[in-house]
PDB file of C-alpha atoms and ligand atoms in Angstrom:
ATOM      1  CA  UNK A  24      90.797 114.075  97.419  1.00 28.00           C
ATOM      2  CA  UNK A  25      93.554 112.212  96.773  1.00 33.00           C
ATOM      3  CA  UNK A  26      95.470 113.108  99.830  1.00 34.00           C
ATOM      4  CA  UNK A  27      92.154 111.936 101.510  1.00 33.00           C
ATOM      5  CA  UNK A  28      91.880 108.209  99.965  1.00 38.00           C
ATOM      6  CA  UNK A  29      95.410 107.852 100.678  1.00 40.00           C
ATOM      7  CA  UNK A  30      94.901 108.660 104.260  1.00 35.00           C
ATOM      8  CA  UNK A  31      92.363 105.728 104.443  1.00 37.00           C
ATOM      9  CA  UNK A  32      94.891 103.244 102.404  1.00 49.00           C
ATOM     10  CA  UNK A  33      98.220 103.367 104.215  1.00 53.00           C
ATOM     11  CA  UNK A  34      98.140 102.263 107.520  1.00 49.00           C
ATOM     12  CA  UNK A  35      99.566 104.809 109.458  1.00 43.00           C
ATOM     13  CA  UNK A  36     100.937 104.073 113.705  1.00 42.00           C
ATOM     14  CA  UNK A  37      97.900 106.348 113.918  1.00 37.00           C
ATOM     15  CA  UNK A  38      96.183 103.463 112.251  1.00 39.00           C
ATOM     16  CA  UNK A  39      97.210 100.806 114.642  1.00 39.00           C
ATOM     17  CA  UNK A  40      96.167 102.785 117.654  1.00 38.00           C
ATOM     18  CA  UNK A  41      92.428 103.271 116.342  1.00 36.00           C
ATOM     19  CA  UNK A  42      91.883  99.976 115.443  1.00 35.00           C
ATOM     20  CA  UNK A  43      93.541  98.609 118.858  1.00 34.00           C
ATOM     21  CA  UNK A  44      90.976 101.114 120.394  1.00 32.00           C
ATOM     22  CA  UNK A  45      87.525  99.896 118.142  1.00 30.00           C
ATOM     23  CA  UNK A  46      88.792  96.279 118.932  1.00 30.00           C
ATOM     24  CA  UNK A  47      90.117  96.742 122.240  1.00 27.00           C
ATOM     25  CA  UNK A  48      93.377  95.726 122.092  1.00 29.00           C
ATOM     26  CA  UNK A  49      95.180  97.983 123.874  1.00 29.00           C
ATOM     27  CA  UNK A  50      98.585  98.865 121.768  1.00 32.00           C
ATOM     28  CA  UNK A  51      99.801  95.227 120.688  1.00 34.00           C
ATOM     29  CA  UNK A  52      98.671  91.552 120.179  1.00 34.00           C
ATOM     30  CA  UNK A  53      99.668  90.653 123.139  1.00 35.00           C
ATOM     31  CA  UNK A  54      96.777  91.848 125.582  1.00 34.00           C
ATOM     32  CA  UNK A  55      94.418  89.730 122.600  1.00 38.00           C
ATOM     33  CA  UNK A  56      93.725  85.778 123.815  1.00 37.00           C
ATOM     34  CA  UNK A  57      93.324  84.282 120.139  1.00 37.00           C
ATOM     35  CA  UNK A  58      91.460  81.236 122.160  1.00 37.00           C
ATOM     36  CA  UNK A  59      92.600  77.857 120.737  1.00 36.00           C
ATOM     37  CA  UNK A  60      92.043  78.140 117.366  1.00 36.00           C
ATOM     38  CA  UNK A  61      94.138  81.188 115.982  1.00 35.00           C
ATOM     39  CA  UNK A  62      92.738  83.039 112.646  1.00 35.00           C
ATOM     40  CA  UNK A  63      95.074  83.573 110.312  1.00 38.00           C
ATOM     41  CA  UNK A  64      97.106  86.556 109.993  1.00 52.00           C
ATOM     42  CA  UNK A  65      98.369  88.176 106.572  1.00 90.00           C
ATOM     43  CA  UNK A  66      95.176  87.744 104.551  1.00 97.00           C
ATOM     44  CA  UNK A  67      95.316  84.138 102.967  1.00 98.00           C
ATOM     45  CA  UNK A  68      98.148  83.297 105.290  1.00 97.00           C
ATOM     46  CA  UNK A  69      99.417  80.344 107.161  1.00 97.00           C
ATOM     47  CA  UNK A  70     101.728  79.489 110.365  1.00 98.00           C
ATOM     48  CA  UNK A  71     105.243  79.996 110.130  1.00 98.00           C
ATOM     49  CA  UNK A  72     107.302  77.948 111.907  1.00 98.00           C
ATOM     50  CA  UNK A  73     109.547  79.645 115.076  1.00 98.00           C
ATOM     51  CA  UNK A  74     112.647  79.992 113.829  1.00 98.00           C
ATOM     52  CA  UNK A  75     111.827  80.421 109.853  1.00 98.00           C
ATOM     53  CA  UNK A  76     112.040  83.732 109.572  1.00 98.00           C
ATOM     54  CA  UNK A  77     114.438  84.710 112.577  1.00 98.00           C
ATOM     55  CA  UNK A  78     114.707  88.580 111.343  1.00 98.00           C
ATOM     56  CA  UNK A  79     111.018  89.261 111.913  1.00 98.00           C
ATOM     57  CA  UNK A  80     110.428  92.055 114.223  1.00 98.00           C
ATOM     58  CA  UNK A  81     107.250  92.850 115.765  1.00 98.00           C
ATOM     59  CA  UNK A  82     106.833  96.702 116.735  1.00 98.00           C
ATOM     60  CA  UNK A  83     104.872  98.134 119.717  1.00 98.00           C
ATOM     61  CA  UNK A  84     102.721 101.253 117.605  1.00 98.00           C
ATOM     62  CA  UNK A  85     101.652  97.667 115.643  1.00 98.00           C
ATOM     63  CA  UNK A  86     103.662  97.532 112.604  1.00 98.00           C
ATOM     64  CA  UNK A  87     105.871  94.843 111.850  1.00 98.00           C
ATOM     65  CA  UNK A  88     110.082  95.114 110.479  1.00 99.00           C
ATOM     66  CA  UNK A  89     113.267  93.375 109.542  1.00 99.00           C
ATOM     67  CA  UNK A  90     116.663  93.085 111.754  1.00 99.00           C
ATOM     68  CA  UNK A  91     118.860  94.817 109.313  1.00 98.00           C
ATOM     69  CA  UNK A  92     121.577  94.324 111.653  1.00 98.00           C
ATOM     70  CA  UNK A  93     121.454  93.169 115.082  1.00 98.00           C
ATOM     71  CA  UNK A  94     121.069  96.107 116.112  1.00 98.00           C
ATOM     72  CA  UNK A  95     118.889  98.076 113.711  1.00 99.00           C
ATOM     73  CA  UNK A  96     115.136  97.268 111.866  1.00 99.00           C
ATOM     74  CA  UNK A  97     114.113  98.310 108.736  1.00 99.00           C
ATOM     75  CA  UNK A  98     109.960  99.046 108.924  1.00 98.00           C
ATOM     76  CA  UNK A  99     108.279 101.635 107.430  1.00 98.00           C
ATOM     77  CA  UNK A 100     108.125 105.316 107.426  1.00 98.00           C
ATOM     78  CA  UNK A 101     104.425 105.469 107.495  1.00 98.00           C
ATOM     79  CA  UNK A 102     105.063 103.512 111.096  1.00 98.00           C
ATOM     80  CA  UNK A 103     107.035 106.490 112.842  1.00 98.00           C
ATOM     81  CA  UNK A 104     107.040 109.776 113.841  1.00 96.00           C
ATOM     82  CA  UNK A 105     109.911 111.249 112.263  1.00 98.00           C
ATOM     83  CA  UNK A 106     113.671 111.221 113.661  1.00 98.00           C
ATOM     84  CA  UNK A 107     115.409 111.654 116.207  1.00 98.00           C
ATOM     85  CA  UNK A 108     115.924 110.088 119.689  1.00 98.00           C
ATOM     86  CA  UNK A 109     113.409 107.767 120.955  1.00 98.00           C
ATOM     87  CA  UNK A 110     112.979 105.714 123.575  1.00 98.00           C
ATOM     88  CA  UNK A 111     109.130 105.003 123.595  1.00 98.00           C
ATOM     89  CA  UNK A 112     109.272 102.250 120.920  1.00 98.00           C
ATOM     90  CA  UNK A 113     109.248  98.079 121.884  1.00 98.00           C
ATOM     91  CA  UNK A 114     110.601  95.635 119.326  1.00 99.00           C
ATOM     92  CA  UNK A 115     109.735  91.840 120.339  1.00 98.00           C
ATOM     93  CA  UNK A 116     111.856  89.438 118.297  1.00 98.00           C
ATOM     94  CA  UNK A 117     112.863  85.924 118.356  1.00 98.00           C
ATOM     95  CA  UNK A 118     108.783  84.649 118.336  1.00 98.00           C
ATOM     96  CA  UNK A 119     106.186  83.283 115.974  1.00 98.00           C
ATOM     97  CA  UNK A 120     103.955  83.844 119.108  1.00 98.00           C
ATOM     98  CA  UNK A 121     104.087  87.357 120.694  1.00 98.00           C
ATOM     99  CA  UNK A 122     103.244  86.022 123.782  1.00 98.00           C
ATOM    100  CA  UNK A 123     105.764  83.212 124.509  1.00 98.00           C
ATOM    101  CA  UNK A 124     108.033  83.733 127.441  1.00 98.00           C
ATOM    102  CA  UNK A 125     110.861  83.343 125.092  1.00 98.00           C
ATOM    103  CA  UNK A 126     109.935  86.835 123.736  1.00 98.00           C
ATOM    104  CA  UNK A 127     112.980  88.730 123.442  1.00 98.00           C
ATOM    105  CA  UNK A 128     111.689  92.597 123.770  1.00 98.00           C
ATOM    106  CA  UNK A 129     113.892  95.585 123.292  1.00 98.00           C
ATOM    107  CA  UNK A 130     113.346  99.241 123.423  1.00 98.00           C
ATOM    108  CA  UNK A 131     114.204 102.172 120.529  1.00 98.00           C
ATOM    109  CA  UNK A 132     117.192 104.176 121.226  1.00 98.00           C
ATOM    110  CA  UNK A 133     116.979 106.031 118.050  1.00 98.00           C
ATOM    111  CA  UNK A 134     114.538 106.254 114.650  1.00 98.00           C
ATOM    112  CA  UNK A 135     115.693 107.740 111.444  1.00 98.00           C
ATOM    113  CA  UNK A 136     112.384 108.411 109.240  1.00 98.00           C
ATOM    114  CA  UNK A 137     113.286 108.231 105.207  1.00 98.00           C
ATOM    115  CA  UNK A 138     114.491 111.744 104.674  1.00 97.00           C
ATOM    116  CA  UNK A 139     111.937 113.844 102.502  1.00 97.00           C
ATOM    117  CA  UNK A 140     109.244 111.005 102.937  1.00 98.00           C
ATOM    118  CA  UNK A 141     105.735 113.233 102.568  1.00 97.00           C
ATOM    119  CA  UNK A 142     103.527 110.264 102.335  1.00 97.00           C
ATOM    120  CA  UNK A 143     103.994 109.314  98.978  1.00 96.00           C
ATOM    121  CA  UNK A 144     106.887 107.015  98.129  1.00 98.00           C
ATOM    122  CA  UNK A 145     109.962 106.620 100.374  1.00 98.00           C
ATOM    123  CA  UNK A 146     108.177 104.601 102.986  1.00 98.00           C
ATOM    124  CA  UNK A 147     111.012 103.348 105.255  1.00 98.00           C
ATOM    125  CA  UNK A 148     112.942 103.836 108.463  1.00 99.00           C
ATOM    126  CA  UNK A 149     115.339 102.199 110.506  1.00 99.00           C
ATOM    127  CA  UNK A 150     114.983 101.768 114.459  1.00 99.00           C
ATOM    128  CA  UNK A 151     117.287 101.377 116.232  1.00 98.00           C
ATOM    129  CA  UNK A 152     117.887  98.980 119.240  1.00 99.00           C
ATOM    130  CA  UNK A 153     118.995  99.201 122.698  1.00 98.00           C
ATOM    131  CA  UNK A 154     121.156  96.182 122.420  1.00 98.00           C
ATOM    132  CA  UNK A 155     122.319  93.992 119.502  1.00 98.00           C
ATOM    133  CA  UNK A 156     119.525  90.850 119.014  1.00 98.00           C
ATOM    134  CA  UNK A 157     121.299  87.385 118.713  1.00 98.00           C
ATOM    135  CA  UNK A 158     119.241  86.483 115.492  1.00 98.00           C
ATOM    136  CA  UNK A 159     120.124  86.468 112.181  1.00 98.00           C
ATOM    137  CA  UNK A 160     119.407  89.628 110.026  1.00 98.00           C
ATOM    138  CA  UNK A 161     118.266  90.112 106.074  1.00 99.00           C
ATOM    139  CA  UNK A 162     119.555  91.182 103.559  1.00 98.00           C
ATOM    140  CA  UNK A 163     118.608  94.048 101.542  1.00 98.00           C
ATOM    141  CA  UNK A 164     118.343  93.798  97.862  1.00 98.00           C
ATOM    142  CA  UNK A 165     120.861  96.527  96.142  1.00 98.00           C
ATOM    143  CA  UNK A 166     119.908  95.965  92.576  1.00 98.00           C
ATOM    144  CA  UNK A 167     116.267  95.007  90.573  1.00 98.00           C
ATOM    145  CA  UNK A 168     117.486  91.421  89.844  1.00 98.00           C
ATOM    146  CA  UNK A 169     115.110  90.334  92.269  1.00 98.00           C
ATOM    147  CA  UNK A 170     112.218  92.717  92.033  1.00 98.00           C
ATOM    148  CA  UNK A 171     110.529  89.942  89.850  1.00 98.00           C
ATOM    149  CA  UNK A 172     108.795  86.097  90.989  1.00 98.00           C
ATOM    150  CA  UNK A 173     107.218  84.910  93.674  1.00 98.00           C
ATOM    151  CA  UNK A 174     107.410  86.623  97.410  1.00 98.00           C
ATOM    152  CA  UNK A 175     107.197  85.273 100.853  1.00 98.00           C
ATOM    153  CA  UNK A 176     105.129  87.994 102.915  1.00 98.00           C
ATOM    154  CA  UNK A 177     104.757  87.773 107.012  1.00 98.00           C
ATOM    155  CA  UNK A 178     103.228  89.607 109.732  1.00 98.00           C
ATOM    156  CA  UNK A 179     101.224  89.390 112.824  1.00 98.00           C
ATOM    157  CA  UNK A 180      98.407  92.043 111.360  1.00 98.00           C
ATOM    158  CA  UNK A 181      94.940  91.235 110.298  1.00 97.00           C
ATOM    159  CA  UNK A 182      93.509  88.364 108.965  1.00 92.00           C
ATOM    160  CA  UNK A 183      90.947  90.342 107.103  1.00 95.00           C
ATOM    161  CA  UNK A 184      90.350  93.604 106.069  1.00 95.00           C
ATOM    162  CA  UNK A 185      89.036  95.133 109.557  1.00 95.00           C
ATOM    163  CA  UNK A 186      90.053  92.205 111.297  1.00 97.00           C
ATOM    164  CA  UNK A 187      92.124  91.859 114.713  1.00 97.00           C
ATOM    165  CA  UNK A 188      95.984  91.815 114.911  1.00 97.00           C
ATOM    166  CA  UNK A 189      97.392  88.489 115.669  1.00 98.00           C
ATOM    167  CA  UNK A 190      99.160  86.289 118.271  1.00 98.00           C
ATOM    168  CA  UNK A 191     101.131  83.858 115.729  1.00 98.00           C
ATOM    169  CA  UNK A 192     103.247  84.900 112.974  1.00 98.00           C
ATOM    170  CA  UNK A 193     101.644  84.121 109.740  1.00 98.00           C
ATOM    171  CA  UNK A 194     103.091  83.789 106.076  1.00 98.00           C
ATOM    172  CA  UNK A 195     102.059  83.887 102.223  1.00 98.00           C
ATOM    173  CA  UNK A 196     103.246  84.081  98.991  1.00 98.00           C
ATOM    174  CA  UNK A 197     102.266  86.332  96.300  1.00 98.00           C
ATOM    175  CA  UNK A 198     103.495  86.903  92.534  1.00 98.00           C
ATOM    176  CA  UNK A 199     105.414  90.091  91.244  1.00 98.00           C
ATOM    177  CA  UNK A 200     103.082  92.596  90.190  1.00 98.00           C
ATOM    178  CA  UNK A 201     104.252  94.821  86.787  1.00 98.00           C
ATOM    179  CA  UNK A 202     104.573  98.991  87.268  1.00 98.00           C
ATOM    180  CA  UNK A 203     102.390  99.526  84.413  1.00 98.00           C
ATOM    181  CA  UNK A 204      99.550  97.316  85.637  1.00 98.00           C
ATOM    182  CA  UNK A 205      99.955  98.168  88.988  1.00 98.00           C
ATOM    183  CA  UNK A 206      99.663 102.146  87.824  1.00 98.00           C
ATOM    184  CA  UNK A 207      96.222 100.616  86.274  1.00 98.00           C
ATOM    185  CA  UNK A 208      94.493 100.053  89.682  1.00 98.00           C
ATOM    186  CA  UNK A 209      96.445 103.248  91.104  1.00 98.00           C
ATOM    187  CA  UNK A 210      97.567 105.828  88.736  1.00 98.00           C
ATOM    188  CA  UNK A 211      99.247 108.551  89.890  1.00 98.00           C
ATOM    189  CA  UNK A 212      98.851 107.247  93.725  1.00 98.00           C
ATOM    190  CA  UNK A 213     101.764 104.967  92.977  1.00 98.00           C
ATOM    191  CA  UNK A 214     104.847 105.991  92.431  1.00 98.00           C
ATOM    192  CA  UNK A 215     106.619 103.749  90.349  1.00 97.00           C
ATOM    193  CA  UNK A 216     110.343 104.037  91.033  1.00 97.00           C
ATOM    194  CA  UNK A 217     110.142 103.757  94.696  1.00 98.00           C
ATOM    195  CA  UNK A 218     107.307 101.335  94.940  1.00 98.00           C
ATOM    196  CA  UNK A 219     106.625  97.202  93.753  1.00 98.00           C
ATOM    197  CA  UNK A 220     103.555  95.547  93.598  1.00 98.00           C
ATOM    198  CA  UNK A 221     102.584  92.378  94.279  1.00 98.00           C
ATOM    199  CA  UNK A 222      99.072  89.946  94.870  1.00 98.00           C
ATOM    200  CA  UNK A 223      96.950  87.701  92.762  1.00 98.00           C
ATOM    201  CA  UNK A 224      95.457  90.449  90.515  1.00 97.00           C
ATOM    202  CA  UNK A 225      92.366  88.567  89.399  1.00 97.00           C
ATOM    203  CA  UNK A 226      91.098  86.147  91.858  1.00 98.00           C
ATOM    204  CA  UNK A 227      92.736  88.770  95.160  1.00 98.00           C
ATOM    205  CA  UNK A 228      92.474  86.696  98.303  1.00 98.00           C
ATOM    206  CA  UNK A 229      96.002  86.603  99.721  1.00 98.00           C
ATOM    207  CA  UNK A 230      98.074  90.131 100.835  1.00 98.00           C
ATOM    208  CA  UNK A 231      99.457  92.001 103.647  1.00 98.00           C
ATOM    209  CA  UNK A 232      96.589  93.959 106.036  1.00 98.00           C
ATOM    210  CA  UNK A 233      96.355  96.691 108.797  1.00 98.00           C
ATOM    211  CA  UNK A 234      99.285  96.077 111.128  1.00 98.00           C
ATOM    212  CA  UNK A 235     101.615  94.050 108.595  1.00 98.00           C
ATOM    213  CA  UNK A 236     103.066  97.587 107.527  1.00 98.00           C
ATOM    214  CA  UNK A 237     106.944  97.946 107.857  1.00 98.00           C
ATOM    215  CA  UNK A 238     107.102  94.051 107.627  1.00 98.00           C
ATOM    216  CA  UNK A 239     109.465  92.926 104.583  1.00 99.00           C
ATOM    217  CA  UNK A 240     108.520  91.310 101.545  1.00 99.00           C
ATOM    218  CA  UNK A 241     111.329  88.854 100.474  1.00 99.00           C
ATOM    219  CA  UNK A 242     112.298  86.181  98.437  1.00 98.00           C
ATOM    220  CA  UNK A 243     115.268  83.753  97.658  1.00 98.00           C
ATOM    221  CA  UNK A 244     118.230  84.784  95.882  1.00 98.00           C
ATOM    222  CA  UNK A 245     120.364  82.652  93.407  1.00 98.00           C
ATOM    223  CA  UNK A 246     122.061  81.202  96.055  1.00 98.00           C
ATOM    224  CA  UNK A 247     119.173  80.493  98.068  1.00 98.00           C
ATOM    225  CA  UNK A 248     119.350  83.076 100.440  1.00 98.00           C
ATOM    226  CA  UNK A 249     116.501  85.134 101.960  1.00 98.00           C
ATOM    227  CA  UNK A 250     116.558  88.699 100.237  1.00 99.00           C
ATOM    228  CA  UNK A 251     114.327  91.489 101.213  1.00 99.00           C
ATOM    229  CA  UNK A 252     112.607  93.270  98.297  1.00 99.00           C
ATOM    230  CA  UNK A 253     110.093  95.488  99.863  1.00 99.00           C
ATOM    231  CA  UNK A 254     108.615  97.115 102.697  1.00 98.00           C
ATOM    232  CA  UNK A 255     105.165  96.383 103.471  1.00 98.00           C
ATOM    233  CA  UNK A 256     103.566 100.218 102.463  1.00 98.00           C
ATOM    234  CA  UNK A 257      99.518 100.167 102.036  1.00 98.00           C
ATOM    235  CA  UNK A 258      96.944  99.097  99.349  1.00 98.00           C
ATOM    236  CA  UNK A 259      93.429  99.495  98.449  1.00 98.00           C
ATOM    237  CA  UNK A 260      91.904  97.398 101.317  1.00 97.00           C
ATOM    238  CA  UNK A 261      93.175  93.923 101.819  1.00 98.00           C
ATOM    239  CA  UNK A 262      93.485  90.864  99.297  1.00 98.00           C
ATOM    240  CA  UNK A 263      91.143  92.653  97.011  1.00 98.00           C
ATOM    241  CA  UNK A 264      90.710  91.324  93.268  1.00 98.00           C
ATOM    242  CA  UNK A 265      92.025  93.914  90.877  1.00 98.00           C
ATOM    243  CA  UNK A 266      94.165  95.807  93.943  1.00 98.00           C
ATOM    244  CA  UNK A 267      97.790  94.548  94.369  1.00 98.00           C
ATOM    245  CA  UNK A 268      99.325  95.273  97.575  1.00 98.00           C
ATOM    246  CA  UNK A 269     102.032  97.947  97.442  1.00 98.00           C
ATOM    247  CA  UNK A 270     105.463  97.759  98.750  1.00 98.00           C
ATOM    248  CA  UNK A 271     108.309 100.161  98.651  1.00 98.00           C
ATOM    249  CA  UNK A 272     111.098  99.002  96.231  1.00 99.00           C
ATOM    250  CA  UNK A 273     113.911  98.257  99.019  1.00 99.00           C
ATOM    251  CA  UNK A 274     116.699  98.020  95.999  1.00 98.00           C
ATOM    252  CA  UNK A 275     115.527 101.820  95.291  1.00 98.00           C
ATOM    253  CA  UNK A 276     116.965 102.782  98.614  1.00 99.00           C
ATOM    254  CA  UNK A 277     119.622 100.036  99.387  1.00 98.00           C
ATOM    255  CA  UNK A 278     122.290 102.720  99.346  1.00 98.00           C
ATOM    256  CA  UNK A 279     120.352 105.509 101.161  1.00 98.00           C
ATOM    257  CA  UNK A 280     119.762 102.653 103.489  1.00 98.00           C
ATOM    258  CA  UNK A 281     123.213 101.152 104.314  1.00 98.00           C
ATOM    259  CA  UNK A 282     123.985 104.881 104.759  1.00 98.00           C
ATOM    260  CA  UNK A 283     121.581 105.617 107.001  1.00 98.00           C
ATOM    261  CA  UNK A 284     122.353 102.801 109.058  1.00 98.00           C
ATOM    262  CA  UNK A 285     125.876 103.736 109.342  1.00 98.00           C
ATOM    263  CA  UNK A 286     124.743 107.129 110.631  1.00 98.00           C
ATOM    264  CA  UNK A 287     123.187 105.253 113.464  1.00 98.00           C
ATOM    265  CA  UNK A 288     125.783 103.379 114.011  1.00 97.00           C
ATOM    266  CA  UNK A 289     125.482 100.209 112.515  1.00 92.00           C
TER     267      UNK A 289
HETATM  268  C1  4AZ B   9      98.007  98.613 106.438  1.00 50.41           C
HETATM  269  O1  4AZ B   9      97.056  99.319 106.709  1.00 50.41           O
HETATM  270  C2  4AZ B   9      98.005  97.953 105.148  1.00 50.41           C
HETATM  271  N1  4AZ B   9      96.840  95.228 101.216  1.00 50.41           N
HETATM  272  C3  4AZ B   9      99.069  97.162 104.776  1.00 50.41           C
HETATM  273  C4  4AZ B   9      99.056  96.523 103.563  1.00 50.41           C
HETATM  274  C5  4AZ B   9      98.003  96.689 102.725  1.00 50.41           C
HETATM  275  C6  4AZ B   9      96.927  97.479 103.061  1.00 50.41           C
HETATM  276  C7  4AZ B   9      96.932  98.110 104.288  1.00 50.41           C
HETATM  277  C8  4AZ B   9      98.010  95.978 101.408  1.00 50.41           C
HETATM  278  O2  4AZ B   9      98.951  98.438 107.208  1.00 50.41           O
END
């Protein structure tokens, strides 16, 4: 049962192709004219600016990521297949709109899936690139300090909970969410350790959606740099009062990350 409700909150690649097939857009934004008024994407959200957040990453099964390095994004495990080489996946960076001409798209050369992920926990993976991407990358943060505040969350997936995926970038912010109240709209489906919650508890109305998985959640550090705190992982709908959005705990796996990342050669 549980298994089953979990199936229907995280949004699996799986997840992306059915809803590109109900709303038919075949397998990115990009086939979708938003007309001349774009919705918002993230729920709640609002433009970001090109060039704000250079490290976004928007993948092709409709997930979103981080450049790590130049060469390597962090996303989600819930947004790959499991490891190995692969060549089938399409990264388009360097955009607020996935359709500008000044897209720079690259292709997969490799994915490493977060060894023992089983669905619960451990949601991320690193993909990596074809050839280096001259933007700047984000840092990872490798202790809690910052798993508390206010986060800055981004994406190109719905708007609203069944909504389309989107042509512009779009961004919110969203306060820290405690373990123990987050376990209080979850319980056991969370898994404390490995996962941080965040959203406006009572009032809902701003959060990551389908197709924003493997994005980052991130915030400033003490010296005012960008620091990524968590992966964009799933939640009970979208923007929901009472139902935080859950995100894996990127200091949790900093280590197993930077690791990892060597392995594919940086
Ligand atoms: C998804 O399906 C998804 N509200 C991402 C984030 C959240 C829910 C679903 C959190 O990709």
């Amino acid at each position: 049962m549980r298994n089953h409700l979990k199936a229907l909150q995280r949004c699996a690649a799986v997840g992306a192709v059915a809803l590109a097939a109900v709303s038919l857009q075949p397998g990115t934004a990009q086939a979708q004219d938003p007309g001349p008024h774009p919705a918002p994407s993230v729920v709640g959200g609002t433009p970001a600016a090109q060039g704000e957040f250079p490290w976004m990453v928007r993948l092709s099964m409709g997930c979103g990521g981080a450049l790590y390095t130049p060469q390597i994004v962090l996303t989600a495990a819930h947004c790959v297949d499991g490891s190995g080489p692969n060549t089938s996946i399409t990264a388009t960076t360097g955009v607020v709109d996935l359709d500008s001409s000044q897209a720079v798209k690259v292709n997969s050369t490799q994915v490493l899936q977060a060894p023992g992920y089983n669905g619960k926990g451990k949601d991320w993976a690193l993909i990596k690139l074809a050839k280096p991407i001259d933007q700047p990358t984000l840092k990872i943060a490798d202790t809690t300090a910052y798993n508390d505040g206010t986060f800055t969350i981004a994406g190109w997936g719905a708007a609203a909970e069944g909504g389309g995926q989107q042509r512009y970038l779009l961004k919110a912010t969203v306060p820290f969410v405690d373990d123990q109240t987050c376990q209080g709209a979850y319980g056991d489906s969370l898994t404390p350790g490995e996962e941080i919650c965040a959203g406006f508890l009572d009032t809902g109305g701003v959060d990551t959606c389908q197709g924003d998985s493997g994005g980052p959640m991130f915030r400033k550090d003490d010296s005012g740099a960008w620091i990524q705190v968590g992966i964009v992982s799933w939640g009970q709908g979208c923007a929901r009062p009472g139902y935080p959005g859950v995100y894996t705990e990127v200091s949790t796996f900093a280590a197993d990350i930077r690791a990892a990342a060597a392995s594919l050669g940086g």
